Coordinates of C-alpha atoms in Angstrom, one line a residue:
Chain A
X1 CA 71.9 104.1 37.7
X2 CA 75.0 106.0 38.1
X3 CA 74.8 109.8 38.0
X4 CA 78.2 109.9 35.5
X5 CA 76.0 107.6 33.3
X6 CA 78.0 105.6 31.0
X7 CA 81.4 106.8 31.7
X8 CA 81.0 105.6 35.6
X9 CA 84.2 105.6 37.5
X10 CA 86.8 102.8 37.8
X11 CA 85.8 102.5 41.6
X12 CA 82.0 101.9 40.5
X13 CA 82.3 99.4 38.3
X14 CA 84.7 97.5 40.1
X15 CA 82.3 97.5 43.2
X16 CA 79.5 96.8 40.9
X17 CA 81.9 93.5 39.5
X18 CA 82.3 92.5 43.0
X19 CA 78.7 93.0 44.2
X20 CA 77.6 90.6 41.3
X21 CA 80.6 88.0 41.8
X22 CA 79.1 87.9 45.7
X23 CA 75.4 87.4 44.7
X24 CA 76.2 84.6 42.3
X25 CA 78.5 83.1 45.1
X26 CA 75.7 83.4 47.7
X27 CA 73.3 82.2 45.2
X28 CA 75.5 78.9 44.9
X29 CA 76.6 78.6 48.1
X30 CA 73.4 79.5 49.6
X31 CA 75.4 81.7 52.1
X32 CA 73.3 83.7 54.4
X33 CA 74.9 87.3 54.3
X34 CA 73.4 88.6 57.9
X35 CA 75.2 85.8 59.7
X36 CA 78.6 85.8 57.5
X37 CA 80.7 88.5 57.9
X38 CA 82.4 90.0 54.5
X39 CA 83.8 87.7 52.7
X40 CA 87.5 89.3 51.4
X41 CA 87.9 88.4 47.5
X42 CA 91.2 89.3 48.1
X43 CA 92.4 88.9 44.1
X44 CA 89.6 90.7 42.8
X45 CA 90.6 93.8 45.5
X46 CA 93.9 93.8 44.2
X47 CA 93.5 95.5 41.1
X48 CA 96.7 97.5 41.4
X49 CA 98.8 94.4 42.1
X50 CA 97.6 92.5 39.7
X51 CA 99.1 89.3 39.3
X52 CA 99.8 89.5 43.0
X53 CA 98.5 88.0 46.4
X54 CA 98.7 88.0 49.9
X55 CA 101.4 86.2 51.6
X56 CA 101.5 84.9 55.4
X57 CA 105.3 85.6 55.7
X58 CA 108.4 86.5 58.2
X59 CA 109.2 90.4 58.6
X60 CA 112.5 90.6 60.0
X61 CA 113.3 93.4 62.7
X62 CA 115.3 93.3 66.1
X63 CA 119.0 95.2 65.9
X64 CA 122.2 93.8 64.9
X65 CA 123.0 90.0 65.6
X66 CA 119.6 90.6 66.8
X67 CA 117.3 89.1 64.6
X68 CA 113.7 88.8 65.7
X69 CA 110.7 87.7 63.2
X70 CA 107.0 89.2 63.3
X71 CA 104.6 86.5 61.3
X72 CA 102.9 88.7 59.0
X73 CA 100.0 88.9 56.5
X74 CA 101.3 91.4 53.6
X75 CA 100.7 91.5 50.0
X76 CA 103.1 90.1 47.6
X77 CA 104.9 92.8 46.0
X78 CA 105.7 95.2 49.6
X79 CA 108.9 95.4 51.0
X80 CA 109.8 92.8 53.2
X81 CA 109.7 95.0 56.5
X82 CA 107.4 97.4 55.0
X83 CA 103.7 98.2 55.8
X84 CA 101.5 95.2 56.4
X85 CA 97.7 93.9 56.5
X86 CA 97.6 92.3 60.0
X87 CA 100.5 91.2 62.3
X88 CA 99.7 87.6 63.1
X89 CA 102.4 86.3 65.7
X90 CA 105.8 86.1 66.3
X91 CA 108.8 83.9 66.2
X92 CA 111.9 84.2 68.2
X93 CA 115.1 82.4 66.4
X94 CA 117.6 82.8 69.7
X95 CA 117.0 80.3 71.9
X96 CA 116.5 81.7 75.7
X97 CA 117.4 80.5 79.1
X98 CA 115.6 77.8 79.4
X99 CA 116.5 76.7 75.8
X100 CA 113.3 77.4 73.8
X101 CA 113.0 79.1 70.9
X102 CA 109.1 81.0 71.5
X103 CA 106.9 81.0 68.8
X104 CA 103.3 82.7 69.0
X105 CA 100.3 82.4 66.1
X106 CA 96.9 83.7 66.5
X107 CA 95.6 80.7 64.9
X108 CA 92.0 82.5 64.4
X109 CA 93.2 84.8 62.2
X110 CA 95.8 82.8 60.1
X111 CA 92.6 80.5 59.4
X112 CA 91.4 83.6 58.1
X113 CA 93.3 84.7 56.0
X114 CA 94.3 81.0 54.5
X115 CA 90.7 81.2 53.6
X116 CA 90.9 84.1 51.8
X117 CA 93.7 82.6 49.7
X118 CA 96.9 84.2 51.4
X119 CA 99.9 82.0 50.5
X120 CA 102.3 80.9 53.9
X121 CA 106.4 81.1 52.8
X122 CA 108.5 78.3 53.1
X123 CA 109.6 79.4 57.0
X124 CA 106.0 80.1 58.0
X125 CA 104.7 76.6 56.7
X126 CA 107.6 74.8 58.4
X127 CA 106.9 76.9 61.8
X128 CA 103.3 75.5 61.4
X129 CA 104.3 72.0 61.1
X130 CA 106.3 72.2 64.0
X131 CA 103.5 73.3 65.3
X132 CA 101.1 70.7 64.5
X133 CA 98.9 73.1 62.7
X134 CA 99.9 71.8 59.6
X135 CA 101.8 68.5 58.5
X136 CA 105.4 68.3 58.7
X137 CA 107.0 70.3 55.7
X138 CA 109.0 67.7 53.7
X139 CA 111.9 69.7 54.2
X140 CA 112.4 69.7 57.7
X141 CA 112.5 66.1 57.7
X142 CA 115.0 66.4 54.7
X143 CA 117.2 68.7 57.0
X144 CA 116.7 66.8 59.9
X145 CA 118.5 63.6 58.1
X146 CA 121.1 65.8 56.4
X147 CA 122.3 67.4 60.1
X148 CA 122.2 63.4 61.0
X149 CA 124.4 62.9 58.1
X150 CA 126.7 65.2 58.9
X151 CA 127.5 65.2 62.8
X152 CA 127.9 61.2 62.0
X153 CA 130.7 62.6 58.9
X154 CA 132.5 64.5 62.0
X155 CA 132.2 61.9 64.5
X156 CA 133.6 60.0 62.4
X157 CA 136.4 61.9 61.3
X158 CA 137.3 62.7 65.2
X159 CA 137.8 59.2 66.0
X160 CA 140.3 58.5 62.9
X161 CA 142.1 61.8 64.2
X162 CA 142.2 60.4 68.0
X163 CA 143.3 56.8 66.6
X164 CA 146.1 58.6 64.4
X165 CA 147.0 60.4 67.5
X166 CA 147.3 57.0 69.8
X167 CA 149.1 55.5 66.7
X168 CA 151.5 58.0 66.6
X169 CA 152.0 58.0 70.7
Chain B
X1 CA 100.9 60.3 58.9
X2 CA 101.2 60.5 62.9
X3 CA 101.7 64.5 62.1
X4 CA 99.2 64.7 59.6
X5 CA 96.6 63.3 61.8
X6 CA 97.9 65.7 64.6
X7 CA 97.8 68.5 62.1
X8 CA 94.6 67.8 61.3
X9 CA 93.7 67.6 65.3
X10 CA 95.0 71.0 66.1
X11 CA 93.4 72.6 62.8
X12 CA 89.9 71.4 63.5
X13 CA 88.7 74.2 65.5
X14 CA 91.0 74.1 68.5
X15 CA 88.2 73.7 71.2
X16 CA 87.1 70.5 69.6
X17 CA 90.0 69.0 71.0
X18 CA 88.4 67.9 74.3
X19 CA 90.2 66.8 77.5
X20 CA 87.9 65.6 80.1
X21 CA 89.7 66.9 83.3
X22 CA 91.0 69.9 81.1
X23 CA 87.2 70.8 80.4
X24 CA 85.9 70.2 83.2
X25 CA 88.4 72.4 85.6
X26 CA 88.8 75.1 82.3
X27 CA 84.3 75.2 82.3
X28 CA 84.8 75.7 86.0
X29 CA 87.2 77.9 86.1
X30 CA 86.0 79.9 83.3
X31 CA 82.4 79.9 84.0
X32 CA 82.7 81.3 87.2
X33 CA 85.6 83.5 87.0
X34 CA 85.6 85.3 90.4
X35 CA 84.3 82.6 92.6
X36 CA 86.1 79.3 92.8
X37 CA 84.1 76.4 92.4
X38 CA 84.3 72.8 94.5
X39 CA 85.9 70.7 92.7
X40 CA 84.9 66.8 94.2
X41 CA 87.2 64.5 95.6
X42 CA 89.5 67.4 97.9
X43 CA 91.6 66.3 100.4
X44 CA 90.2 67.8 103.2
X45 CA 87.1 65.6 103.4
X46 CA 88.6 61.8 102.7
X47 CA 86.0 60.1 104.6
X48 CA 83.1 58.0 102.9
X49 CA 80.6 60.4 102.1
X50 CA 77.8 58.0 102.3
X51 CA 75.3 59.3 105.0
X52 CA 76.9 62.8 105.5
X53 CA 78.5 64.9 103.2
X54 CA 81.7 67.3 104.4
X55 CA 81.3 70.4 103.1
X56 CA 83.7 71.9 100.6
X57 CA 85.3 76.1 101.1
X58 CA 83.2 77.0 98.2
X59 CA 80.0 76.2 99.7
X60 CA 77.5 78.9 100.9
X61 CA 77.6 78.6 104.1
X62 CA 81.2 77.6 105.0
X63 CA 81.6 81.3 102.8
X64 CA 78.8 82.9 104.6
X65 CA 80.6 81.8 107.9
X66 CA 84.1 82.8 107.3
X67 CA 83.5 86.1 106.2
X68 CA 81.3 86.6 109.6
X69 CA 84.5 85.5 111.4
X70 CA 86.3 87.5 109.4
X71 CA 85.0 90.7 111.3
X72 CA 85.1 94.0 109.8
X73 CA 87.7 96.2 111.4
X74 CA 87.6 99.2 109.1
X75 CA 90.4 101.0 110.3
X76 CA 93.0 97.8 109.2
X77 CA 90.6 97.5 105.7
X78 CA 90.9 100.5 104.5
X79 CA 94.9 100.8 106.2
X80 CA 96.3 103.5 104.3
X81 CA 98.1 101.5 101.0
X82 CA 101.1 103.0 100.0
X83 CA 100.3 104.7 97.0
X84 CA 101.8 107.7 94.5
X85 CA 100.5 110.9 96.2
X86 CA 97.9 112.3 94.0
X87 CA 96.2 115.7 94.7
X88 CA 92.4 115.0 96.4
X89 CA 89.8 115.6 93.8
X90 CA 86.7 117.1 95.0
X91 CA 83.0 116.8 93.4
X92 CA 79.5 118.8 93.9
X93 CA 76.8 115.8 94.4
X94 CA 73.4 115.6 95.1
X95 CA 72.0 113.7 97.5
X96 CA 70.8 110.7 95.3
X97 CA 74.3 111.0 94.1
X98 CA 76.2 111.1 97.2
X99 CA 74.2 107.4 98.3
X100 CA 75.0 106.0 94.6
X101 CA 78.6 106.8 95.6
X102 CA 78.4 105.6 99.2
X103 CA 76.6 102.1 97.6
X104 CA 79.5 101.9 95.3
X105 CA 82.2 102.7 98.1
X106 CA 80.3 99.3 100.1
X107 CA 80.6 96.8 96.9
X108 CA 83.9 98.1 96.3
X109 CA 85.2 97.4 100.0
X110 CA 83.3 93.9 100.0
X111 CA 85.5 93.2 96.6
X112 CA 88.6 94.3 98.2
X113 CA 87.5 91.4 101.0
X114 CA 86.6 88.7 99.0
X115 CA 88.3 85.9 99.9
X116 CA 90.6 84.2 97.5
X117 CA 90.0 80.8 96.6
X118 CA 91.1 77.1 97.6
X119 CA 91.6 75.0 95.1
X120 CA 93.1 71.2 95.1
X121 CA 96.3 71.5 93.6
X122 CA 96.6 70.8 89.9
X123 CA 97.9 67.7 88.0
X124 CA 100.7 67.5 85.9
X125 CA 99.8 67.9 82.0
X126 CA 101.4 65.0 80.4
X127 CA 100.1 64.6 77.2
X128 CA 101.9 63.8 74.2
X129 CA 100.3 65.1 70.7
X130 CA 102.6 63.0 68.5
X131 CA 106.3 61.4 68.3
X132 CA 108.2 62.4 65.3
X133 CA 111.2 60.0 65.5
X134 CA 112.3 61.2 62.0
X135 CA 112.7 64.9 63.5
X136 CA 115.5 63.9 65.7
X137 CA 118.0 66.1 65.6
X138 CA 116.7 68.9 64.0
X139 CA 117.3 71.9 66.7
X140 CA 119.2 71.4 69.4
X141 CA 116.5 73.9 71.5
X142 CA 113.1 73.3 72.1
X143 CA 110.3 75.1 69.8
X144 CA 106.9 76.2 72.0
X145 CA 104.2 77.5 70.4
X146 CA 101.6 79.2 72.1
X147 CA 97.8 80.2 70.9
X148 CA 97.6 84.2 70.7
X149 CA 93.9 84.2 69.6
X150 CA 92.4 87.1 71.8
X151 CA 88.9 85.9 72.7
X152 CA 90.2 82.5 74.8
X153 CA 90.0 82.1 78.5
X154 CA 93.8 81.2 79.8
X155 CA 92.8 77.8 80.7
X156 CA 91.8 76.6 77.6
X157 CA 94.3 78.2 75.2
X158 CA 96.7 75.5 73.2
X159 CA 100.7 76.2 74.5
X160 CA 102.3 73.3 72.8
X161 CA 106.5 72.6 72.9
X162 CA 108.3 70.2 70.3
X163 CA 111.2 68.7 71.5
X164 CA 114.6 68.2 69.7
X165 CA 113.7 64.7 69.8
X166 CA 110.4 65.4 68.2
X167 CA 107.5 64.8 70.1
X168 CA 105.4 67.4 70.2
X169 CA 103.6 67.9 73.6
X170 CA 101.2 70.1 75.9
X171 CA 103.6 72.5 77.7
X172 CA 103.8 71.9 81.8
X173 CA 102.0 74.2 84.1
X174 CA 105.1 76.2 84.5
X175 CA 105.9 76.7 81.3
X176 CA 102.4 78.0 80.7
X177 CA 102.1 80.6 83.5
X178 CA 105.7 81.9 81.8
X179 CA 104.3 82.1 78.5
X180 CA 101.3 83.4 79.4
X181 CA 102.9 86.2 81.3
X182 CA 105.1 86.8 78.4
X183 CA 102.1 87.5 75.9
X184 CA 99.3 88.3 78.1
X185 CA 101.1 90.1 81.2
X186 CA 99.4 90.8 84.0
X187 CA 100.2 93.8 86.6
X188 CA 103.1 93.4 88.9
X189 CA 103.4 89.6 88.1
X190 CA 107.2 88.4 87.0
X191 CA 108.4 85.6 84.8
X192 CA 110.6 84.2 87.4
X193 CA 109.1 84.5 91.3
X194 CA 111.1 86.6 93.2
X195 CA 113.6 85.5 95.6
X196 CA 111.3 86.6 98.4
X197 CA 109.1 83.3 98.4
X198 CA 112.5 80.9 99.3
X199 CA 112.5 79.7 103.1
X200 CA 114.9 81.5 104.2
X201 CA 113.5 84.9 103.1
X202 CA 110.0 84.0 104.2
X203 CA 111.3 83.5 107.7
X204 CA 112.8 86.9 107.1
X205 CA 109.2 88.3 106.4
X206 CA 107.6 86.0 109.1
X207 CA 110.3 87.6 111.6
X208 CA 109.2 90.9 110.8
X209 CA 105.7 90.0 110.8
X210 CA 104.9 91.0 107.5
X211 CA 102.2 87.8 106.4
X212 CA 100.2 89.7 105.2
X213 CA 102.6 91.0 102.8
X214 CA 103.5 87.8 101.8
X215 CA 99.8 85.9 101.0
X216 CA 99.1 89.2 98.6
X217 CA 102.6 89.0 96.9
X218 CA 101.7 85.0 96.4
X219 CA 98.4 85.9 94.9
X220 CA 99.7 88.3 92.7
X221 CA 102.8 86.0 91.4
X222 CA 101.0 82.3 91.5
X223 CA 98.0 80.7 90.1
X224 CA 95.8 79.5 92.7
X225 CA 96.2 76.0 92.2
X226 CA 99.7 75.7 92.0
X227 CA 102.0 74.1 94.4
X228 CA 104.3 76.8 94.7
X229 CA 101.3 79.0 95.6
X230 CA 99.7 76.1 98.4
X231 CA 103.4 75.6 99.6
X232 CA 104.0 79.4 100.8
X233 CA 99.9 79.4 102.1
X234 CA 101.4 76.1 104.4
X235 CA 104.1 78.1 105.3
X236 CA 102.9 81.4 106.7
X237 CA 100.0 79.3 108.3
X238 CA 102.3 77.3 109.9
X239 CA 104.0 79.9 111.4
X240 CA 100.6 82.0 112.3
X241 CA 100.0 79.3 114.5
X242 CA 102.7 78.1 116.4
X243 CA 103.2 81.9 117.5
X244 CA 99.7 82.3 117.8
X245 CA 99.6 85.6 115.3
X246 CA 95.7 85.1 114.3
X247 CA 95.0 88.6 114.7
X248 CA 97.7 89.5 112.3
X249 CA 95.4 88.1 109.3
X250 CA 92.0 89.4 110.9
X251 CA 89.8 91.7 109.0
X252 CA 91.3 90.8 106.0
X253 CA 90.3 88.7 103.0
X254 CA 93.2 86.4 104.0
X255 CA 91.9 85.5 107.5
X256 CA 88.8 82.9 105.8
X257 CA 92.1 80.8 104.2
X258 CA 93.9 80.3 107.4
X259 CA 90.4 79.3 109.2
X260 CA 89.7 76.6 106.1
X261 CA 93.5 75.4 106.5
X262 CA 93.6 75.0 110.3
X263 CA 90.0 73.3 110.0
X264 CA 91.1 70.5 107.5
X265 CA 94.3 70.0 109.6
X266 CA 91.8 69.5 112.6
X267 CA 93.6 71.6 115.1
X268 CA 91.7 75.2 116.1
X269 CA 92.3 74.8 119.3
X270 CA 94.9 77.9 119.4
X271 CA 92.5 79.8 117.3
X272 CA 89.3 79.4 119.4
X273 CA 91.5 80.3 123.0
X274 CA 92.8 83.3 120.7
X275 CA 89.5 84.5 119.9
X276 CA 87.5 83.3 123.9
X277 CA 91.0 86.1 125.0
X278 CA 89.4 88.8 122.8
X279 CA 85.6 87.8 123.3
X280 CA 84.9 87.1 120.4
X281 CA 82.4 83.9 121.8
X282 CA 80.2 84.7 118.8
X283 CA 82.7 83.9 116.5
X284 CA 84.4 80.8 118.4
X285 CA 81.0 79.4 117.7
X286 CA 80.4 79.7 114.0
X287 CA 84.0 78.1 114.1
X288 CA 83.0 75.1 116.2
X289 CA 79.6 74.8 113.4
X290 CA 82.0 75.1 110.8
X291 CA 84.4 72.4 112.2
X292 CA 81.6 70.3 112.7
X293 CA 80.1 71.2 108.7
X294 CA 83.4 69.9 107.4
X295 CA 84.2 66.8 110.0
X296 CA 80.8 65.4 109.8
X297 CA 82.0 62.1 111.4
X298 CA 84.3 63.7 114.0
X299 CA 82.8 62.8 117.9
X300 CA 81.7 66.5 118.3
X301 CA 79.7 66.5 115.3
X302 CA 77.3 63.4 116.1
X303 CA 77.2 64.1 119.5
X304 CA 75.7 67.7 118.8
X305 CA 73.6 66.4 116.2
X306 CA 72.2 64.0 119.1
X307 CA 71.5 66.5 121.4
X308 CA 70.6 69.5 118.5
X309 CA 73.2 72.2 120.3
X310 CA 73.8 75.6 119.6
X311 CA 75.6 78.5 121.1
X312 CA 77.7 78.2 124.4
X313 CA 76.8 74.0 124.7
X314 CA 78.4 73.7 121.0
X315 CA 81.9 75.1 122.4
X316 CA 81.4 73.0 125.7
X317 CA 80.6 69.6 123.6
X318 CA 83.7 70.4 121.0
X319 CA 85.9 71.2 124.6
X320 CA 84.9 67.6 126.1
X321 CA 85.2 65.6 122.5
X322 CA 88.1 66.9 120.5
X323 CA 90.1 69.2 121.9
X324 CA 94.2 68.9 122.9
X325 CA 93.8 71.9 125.2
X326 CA 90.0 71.7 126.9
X327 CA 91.2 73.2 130.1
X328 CA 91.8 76.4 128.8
X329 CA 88.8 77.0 126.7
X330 CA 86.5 75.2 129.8
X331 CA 87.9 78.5 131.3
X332 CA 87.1 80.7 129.2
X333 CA 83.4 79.7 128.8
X334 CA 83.0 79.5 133.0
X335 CA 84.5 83.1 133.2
X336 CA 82.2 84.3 130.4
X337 CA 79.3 82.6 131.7
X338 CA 79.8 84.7 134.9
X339 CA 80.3 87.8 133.1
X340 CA 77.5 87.3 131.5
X341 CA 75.1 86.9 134.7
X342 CA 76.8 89.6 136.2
X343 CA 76.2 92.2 133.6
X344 CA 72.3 91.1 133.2
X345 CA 72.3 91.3 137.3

């Protein structure tokens, strides 16, 4: 019984929604709630984006020519480089020294928050396939084939130069 | 369908994955962090362990032995390090206090002793997760992803590189100390090893007698199993002894790795005259038990098992069976032998 009576807050009866929505899922599920830790209903919480979710996504800093990507979990609607939930790697698009481009995940977390319902961006699911975490994103394959496609086009296209340039000597 | 199945691999809580040698070395490195553990089959044995067993460095009382060697010179323990120059603090104790202090002051010096550990050198990872031909040519660099999940012991965490030809395997050993360092960095260590551990520059060091120096640098920078870390240990204890520079490494934690390393190579000769010279006789025997513990089959071993030696007749048996230099260390015992009588006279 809340001491407003009827006219409760918004805040109460939105934890009240959510405290009911868990029982009945604990009820189904037969979850025990000492040895589960909280479980984040992350579209019911977002009340003020509604409509929106959380997204596992690149934030692009670094300085000019620069660019360097932290893999971040952020809701929807914020600003690209703007404040997020949890930083949850890293990925490095210059190539160094030794020729590798580094990538880092803390695959705990990004478990996490996939359960929660966070959706990954194109560039984050196609790291992860790299990766092996998940399978190989159509697209890489279909970008692999068309860089195939191409450097055989120029290849090709340097030979009938060379040939021109033996016919012409 | 190869890297669905490897997705799926990889997803499945990563510790699933198991590698038999990975697990076992990771369990036993992780397990007992501090203290290295025997891992079977090491080089130094390689006789049939049928009847008697050589014993490994990790053992009790090959431990127990090299730190008494050791010896405990506190001036060169506690050798003034250099350090920044910080004002001395000063506290009011009482006296339960002051003995809680001087107990912690004792476990802090044995930890500054403890002796690092020998481990066989590691294998080559060469596994291979799963060939993507269709990749080929994606990226002309490499990609290599690396686990940053906090609560995993070094050993076990996934670091993982995909070609540009597509197959996606376990990074080398070297790649992983690098990436490790990069995300996980650990005091004073650098991502490339400093131009101080090539030959020439170690005989630099070695000139200027500085081994010392050069073991803690090589702790600091290498893991303990790798070969870069074994071949600069080989180096400086090559050089120890063909000048004869054993004191340089007494008293300090370094000393029970050049013991183990002369003892598997089977030639302490220089080291037991070294220490007869400075009378340590005590010593040159828990060397001669500890030659004989790791060489069970060796002629000085089974003939002091026959005859159930100890003390002086150990040094005399190992002098007769094994030794390239027995004239000296015969010497050595006679002259002791007559000190000895002469001071109890």
């Amino acid at each position: 019984m809340s001491v407003h009576g009827n006219c409760g807050s918004q805040d109460e009866i939105w934890a009240d929604k959510v405290k009911k929505i868990k029982v009945v899922c604990e009820m189904k599920l037969k979850i025990d709630t000492k040895t589960r830790a909280m479980v984040h209903l992350s579209s019911l919480l977002l009340r003020k984006y509604h409509g929106g979710h959380v997204a596992i996504r690149l934030a692009l800093g670094g300085a000019t020519n620069r660019p360097f990507y932290r893999i971040v979990a952020a809701y929807n609607k914020r600003s690209r480089d703007g404040k997020y939930i949890e930083q949850l790697g890293s990925y490095d698009p210059l190539p160094n020294i030794y020729n590798e481009k580094l990538v880092s995940f803390n695959f705990d977390r990004i478990k996490y928050w996939m359960g929660c319902g966070a959706h990954p961006t194109k560039p984050v699911a196609k790291l992860l396939g790299l990766a092996g975490f998940f399978p190989l994103h159509p697209m890489t394959i279909t970008e692999a084939e068309r860089r195939i496609k191409s450097e055989a086009k120029t290849q090709k296209e340097e030979e009938e130069d060379e040939e021109e340039k033996q016919a012409e000597q | 369908m190869a890297a669905r199945c490897a997705g799926r691999a990889l997803s499945r809580a990563a510790r699933s994955v198991i590698n038999a040698e990975y697990n076992r070395a990771a369990r036993s490195q992780t397990v007992q962090r501090l203290t290295c553990t025997a891992a079977p089959g090491s080089s130094s044995s390689g006789q049939d362990a049928d009847r008697l067993k050589a014993v490994q460095f990790a053992d009790a009382e090959v431990q127990d032995i090299l730190n008494r060697i050791t010896g405990l010179d506190l001036n060169k323990v506690f050798q003034p390090v250099k350090q920044e120059l910080k004002p001395p603090k000063y506290r009011l104790l009482t006296d339960t206090q002051l003995e809680e202090a001087a107990h912690k002051a004792g476990t802090q010096a044995k930890k500054l002793l403890k002796m690092p550990p020998v481990l066989p050198e590691r294998k080559p990872i060469e596994e291979v997760l799963c060939e993507d031909k269709m990749l080929e040519g994606m990226d002309k660099a490499k990609y290599v992803f690396t686990d940053i999940t906090y609560n995993i012991p070094h050993r076990e965490r996934f670091i993982v590189v995909r070609e540009p030809s597509g197959t996606l395997r376990k990074a080398s050993w070297e790649e992983r100390d690098r990436l490790l360092q990069v995300y996980f960095p650990k005091n004073e260590r650098k991502l490339t090893p400093p131009p101080m551990f090539k030959e020439e520059n170690l005989k630099v060091m070695f000139g200027q007698n500085r081994h010392h120096a050069v073991l803690n640098y090589c702790l600091v920078q290498f893991e303990p199993d790798s070969a870069e870390f074994k071949r600069v240990h080989a180096l400086t204890y090559e050089d120890i002894e063909k000048n004869g520079k054993y004191n340089l490494l007494w008293s300090t934690r370094l000393f029970g790795g050049l013991v183990w390393h002369l003892i598997s190579s089977q030639r302490i000769d220089g080291l037991l005259s070294d220490m007869l010279q400075r009378d340590r006789v005590h010593d040159a025997e828990s060397l001669v038990h500890l030659f004989n513990l790791a060489h069970p089959q060796s002629d000085s071993a089974l003939q002091a098992q026959q005859q159930q030696a100890s003390g002086l007749e150990l040094l005399k048996i190992y002098a007769d069976c094994e030794c390239q230099r027995p004239g000296f260390i015969k010497l050595a015992l006679q002259v002791y032998e007559q000190t000895k009588t002469q001071s109890s006279a």
